[in-house]
PDB file of C-alpha atoms in Angstrom:
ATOM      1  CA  UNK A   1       3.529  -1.160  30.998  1.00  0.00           C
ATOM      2  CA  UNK A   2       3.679  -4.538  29.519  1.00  0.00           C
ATOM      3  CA  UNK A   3       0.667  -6.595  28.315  1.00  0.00           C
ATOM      4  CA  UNK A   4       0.241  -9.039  31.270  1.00  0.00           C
ATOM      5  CA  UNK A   5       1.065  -6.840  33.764  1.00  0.00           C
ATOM      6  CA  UNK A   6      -1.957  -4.814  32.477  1.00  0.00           C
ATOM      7  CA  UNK A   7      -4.263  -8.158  32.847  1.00  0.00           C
ATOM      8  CA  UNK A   8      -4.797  -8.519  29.069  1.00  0.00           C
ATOM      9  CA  UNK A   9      -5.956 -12.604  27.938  1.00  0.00           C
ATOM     10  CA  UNK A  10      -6.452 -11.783  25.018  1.00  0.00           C
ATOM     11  CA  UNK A  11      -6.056  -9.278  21.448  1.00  0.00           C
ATOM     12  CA  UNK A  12      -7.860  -8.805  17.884  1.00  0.00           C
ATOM     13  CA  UNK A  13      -8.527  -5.766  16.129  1.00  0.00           C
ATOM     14  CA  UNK A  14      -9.884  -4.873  13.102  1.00  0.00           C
ATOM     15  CA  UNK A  15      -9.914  -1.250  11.044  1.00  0.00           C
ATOM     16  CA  UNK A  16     -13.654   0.194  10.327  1.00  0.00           C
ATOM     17  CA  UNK A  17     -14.524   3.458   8.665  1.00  0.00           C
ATOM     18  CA  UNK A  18     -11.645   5.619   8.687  1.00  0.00           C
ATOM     19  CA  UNK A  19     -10.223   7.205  10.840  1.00  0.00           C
ATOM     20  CA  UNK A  20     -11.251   4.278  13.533  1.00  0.00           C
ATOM     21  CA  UNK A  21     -10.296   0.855  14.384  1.00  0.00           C
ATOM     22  CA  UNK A  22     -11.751  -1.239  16.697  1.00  0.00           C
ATOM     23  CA  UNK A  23      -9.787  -2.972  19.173  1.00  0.00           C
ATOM     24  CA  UNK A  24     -10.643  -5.936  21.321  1.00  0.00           C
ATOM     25  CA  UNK A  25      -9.127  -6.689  24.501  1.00  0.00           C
ATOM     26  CA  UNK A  26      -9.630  -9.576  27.074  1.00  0.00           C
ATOM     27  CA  UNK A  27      -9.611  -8.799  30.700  1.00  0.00           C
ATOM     28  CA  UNK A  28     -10.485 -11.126  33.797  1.00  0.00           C
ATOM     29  CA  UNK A  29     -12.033  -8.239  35.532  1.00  0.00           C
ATOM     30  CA  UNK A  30     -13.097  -5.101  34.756  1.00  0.00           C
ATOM     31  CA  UNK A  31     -11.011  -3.200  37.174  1.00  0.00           C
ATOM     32  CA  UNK A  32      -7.992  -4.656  34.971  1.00  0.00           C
ATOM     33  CA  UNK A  33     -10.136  -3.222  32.099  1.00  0.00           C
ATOM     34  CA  UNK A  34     -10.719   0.230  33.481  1.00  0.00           C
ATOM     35  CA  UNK A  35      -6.531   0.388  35.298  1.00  0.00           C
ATOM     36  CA  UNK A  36      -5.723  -0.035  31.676  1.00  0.00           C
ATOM     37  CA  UNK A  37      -7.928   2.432  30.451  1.00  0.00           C
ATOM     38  CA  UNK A  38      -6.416   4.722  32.609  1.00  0.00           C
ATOM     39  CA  UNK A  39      -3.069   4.014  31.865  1.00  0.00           C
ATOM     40  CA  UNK A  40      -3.986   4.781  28.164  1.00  0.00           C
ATOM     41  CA  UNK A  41      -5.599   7.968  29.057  1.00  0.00           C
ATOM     42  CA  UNK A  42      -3.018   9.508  31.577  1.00  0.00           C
ATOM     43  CA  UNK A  43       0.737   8.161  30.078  1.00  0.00           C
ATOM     44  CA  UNK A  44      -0.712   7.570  26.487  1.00  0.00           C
ATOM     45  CA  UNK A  45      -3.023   9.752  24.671  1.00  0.00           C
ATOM     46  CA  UNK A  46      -1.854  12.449  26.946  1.00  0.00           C
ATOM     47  CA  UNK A  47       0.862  13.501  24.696  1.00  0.00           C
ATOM     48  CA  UNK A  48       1.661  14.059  21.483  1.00  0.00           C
ATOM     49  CA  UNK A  49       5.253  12.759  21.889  1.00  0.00           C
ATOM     50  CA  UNK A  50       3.687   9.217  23.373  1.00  0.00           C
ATOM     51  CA  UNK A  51       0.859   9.313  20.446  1.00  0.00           C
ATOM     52  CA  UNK A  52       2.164  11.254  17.738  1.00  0.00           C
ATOM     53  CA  UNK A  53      -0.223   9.740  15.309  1.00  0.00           C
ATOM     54  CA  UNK A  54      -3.327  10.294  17.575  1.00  0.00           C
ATOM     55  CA  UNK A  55      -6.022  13.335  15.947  1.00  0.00           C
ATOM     56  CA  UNK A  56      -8.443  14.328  18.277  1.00  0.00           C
ATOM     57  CA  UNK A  57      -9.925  12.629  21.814  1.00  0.00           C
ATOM     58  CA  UNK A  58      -9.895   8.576  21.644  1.00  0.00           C
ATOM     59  CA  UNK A  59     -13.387   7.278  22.078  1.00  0.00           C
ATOM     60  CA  UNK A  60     -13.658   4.451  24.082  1.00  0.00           C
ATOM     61  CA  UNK A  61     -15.860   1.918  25.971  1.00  0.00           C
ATOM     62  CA  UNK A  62     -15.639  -1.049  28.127  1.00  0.00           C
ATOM     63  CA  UNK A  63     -18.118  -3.694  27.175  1.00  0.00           C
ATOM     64  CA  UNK A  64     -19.016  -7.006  28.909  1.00  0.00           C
ATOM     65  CA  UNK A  65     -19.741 -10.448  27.083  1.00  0.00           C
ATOM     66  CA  UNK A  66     -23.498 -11.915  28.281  1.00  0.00           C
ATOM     67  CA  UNK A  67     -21.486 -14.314  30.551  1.00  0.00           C
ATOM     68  CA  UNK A  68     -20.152 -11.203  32.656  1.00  0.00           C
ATOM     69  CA  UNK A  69     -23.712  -9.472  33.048  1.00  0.00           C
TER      70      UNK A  69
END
């Protein structure tokens, strides 16, 4: 899946207390935020030969800026 075909404007990310890292990604809508999401979840994380490095469940959340609300 490539990035603008999953609706992505934007990208930063930044590493926190181990083992997580934040990652912050710009969507239009939040469909294109949740379709992603659910490619991550189903072709992704789903095995360990797409996400070797990957320990555990990925926590995640979709969250919306004030102007959104």
């Amino acid at each position: 899946m490539r990035v603008r075909a999953c609706g992505i404007t934007g990208f930063s990310g930044r590493w926190t207390t181990r083992p997580y890292i934040v990652v912050d990604l710009d969507f239009d809508e939040v469909a294109d935020a949740e379709r992603f999401l659910g490619f991550l979840q189903t072709k992704v994380w789903s095995s360990s030969e797409t996400a070797p490095a990957l320990a555990g469940a990925p926590r995640t959340r979709i969250l919306k800026t004030d102007e959104e609300k």
